[in-house]
Amino acid sequence: MTDDPLIALRPWEAPEVTSWGRLPMNAVDRRSGVLPLDGDWRFQLLPAPDAPVGGSWSSAYVPGAWTVQGTDDLPQYTNVRMPFPEYPPHSPAANPTGVYEREVDVPAEWAGRRIVLQVGAAESVLLVHVDGRPVGVSKDSHLAAEFDLTGRVRAGTRSVVRLTVVKWSDASHIEDQDQWWHGGITRSVLLYATDPLHLADVTVRASRSGELRVDCRVRDAAGALPEGWYVSGELEGHLLTQDAEFDRFNAEDERVSDFLGEARLRTVVEDVRTWTAETPELYSLTVRLHRADGTVTDTSRHRTGFRDVEITGRDLLVNGERIFVRGVNRHDFHPLTGRTVSYDDMRADLITLKRFGFNAIRTSHYPSDPALYDLADELGFYVVDEADIESHDHAHEIADDPRYVNAFVDRVSRMVLRDKNHPSVVIWSLGNESDYGANHDAAAGWVRRHDPTRPIQYEGAAKLDWADPSVASDIACPMYASLEECVEHALSGRQTKPLIWCEYSHAMGNSNGTLADHWAAIESTPGLQGGFIWEFWDHGILQRVNDGRPVGRGGVGLYDNGVAAPGHRWAYGGDFGELLHDGAFIADGVVFPDRTPKPVMYEHREIAAPVRIECFRHEGIVLGNHQHFRGLAWLAGAWELSLADGRTLTAPAELPDLRPGETAAVPLPFELPEEGGEAWLTLRVTTAGDEPWAPRGTVVCLPQVRLREAVPQAPVRVKNRSVEVDDDGLLVHPLLTCAPTLSLWRAPTDNDELGGTAPRWRDWGLDALVRKVTDVRRSPGRVTVHAEYACEAGVVRHLQVFTAVEGAVHVAESAELPDELDDVARVGSVFETVAGLDLMEWYGQGPWESYPDRAFGAPVGHHSVPVDGLFTPYLRPQESGGRYGVRHFTLSAPDATGLAVVLDEPRQVGVSRYRAADLTGVTHHDELVPRAGCVVHIDAAHRGLGTASCGPDTTASYLVAPGVHRWSWTLRAL
């Protein structure tokens, strides 16, 4: 038996024990008197928490997970399944335990002061010792734990601090979140000192009316509070007054003892600047605690925003206005350090989101690093603050298990106590994917009593009946409910709460189809207010290929634009040798692991555009302000007119003075040329000045309208020129190495695979079609080829007519799909070019990747991208790099030679260095070998992307149906 009381307590096996010796959570914000303890600590990794500490020490950097710092305990990814078989509350006997130790020199000037140790986060059980003596225990991997070391350390001397972190525990069963499993101390460690008479908590409530109330709780570590203490407050030079009525009430309140004091400060700010995500106005607030002689014993500094959040009927209101929630789910993640993120990392995250039109964050599925909320206050985001509760694998049992009720209430209440003063936090979430039971109701009851100023949401409570008023969720917050289902609910007359998806549009691989369709419905359907895309990051960990280990903190510079450097890769589930894992399901973000935006970000930017072109009339363009609180003065504009003949005209744009929701007509900036074919007008909207999240000139959106449609022109046949077709009915052309043939297959996306369509395609044999020529007919200047492509579902009849036209070859094609092929990937042509064609230029949608159900954010224009830059490196190789709505394109060499293709109508076009078989034959990009030439797809029809890896598939209008498909194109040499 051990004589260590913390080990003897065995807290990793005791769900009723949430802490021991840990101080209560509070919202006091101290910026001085802090001694950082981050850096290298002595470290040992033990096989179990009760294993003896040996004599050999290595080092580990704090903050940081040991799983990415060279230990043999490597990251593991599971989604629902626990990584060990034991049922709650049990944990495995093989339980990695990290022992961190270092000397700390306690400043001599701290003599007579109260000294506190703060550990920002530890996964999952923390045991604290100082100079060999036990101090305390804490659970909850994503909130700070504080311990009073007064009397255990002496100012001016050196002490040894030991932090023991046990990886698995009863608490792991309620931290079963869709992310990597790590172990270690993942947020900063520090000491701070206060006067014995100190602020125990500060609660700030600031409403849009300008009323400010500050409630203070005061304690004295020496015992009873001294006579005559008082608090004062200052709001940007304006002094707050102490509420005498409140003080008299407390003097008579038996609940207030001699050891706890309470005081309330009030003021009213005239002409208050209110806080919203669009206008994040903050005031500096300072709260001071005084002794009777006026000396200041403690100070708390805050940045306060005046705003109200309320639910009226089925609308969520901010400052009385119904808002749209354009949100994303965000984990704390970094490809080198795992769960540890710096202030600069978080600021860069939020700046990226702000630039692409997001205004809300759900802290999936635990409270984020405290600095994130400061940044959200400053930059302007609505935050759904989520408690560290997810019991996915054992949700039903744990939801009503009384052994876990303390943990549920503890985690929810500590989150609220820490984050309650942030104006950005507008909703409290009770956690994620933990079923629904008495433990949730207990936690919700505490929140409603402590903070009635914000609503509560929890998907598990609302999912059985979105309209049920009795459950612990003020918001109907479905997870991956179909758009049709949500619209039907909003129109049914049964809706009683705002409907805001907590998760929708799963961003795994090449995904997020129908996002624009969702928002068209949201903006036109009362009762729908938006949702949170899953999710921000691809959680790829940078890995060395040669030894399979994480690169760790030294890997800066080994990735760029979403691509890992040679000899490295983005690791996902299974890449660290773990047998139990959930593969690439961890790669489901709107940005790559290095924060490079995926193409869907441009889609979202246009969907969220603050200024839009409502319509085109002969007298001009109608513009609209689609913000909730802000005018257009912060924006600048420029007009661009793109003509199909290659010309682009530009002119300055003066944006009208529009309040939110207003529209106005502005004159056409150009006299439309009579010639030039199809014409598109784009308003390039940029920041007019420097914003906290973007310098002057940053693109905000690119709304566009078509002014003139294309006029089809048939190519002129030349009978005296032959078309060369070989005996197999294949076109022979000097610029092609593989002739155009029929393609019904794409390298399956993650949605194709997990949604079940790719297995069906393989069963049909679409990846291995057998071509048989049935007839070749030749006439002057024309060759007609009939072919059949056999597959398990039947025969596809394919017709190609090659015609000589004006220095080129016109290819007219049709494909007849049997009824059994009712949902294929594509119908179109595929061919390959000679080497050296390295630049693609086109007129159509772009410049970034787009597909039929994800093309709203790709404006029509003249675009130019190197062929190698067309490819999108989704973590698992798959179909990517397509461009939707292409009218014509060229592929050229540096000397301007190459080929040009003119399409009969806007088509889906893909140009890549890889065949579909190349992409499906590997699991990571470092295994791909690019081809010298280009693989070109021209599609008559291409299946939408959907989000079926986790959520609804694409809608019927984006499926490729059986029957006859026709398309044509003209190929010529440059």
mmCIF file of C-alpha atoms in Angstrom, residues 99 178 432 552 775 837:
data_model
loop_
_atom_site.group_PDB
_atom_site.id
_atom_site.type_symbol
_atom_site.label_atom_id
_atom_site.label_comp_id
_atom_site.label_asym_id
_atom_site.label_seq_id
_atom_site.Cartn_x
_atom_site.Cartn_y
_atom_site.Cartn_z
ATOM 1 C CA VAL A 99 5.331 12.671 -13.845
ATOM 2 C CA ASP A 178 -14.284 13.045 -31.721
ATOM 3 C CA ASN A 432 -22.255 16.765 -26.707
ATOM 4 C CA GLY A 552 6.600 17.708 -32.608
ATOM 5 C CA ASP A 775 -19.220 0.285 -85.349
ATOM 6 C CA LEU A 837 1.370 21.635 -70.598
#
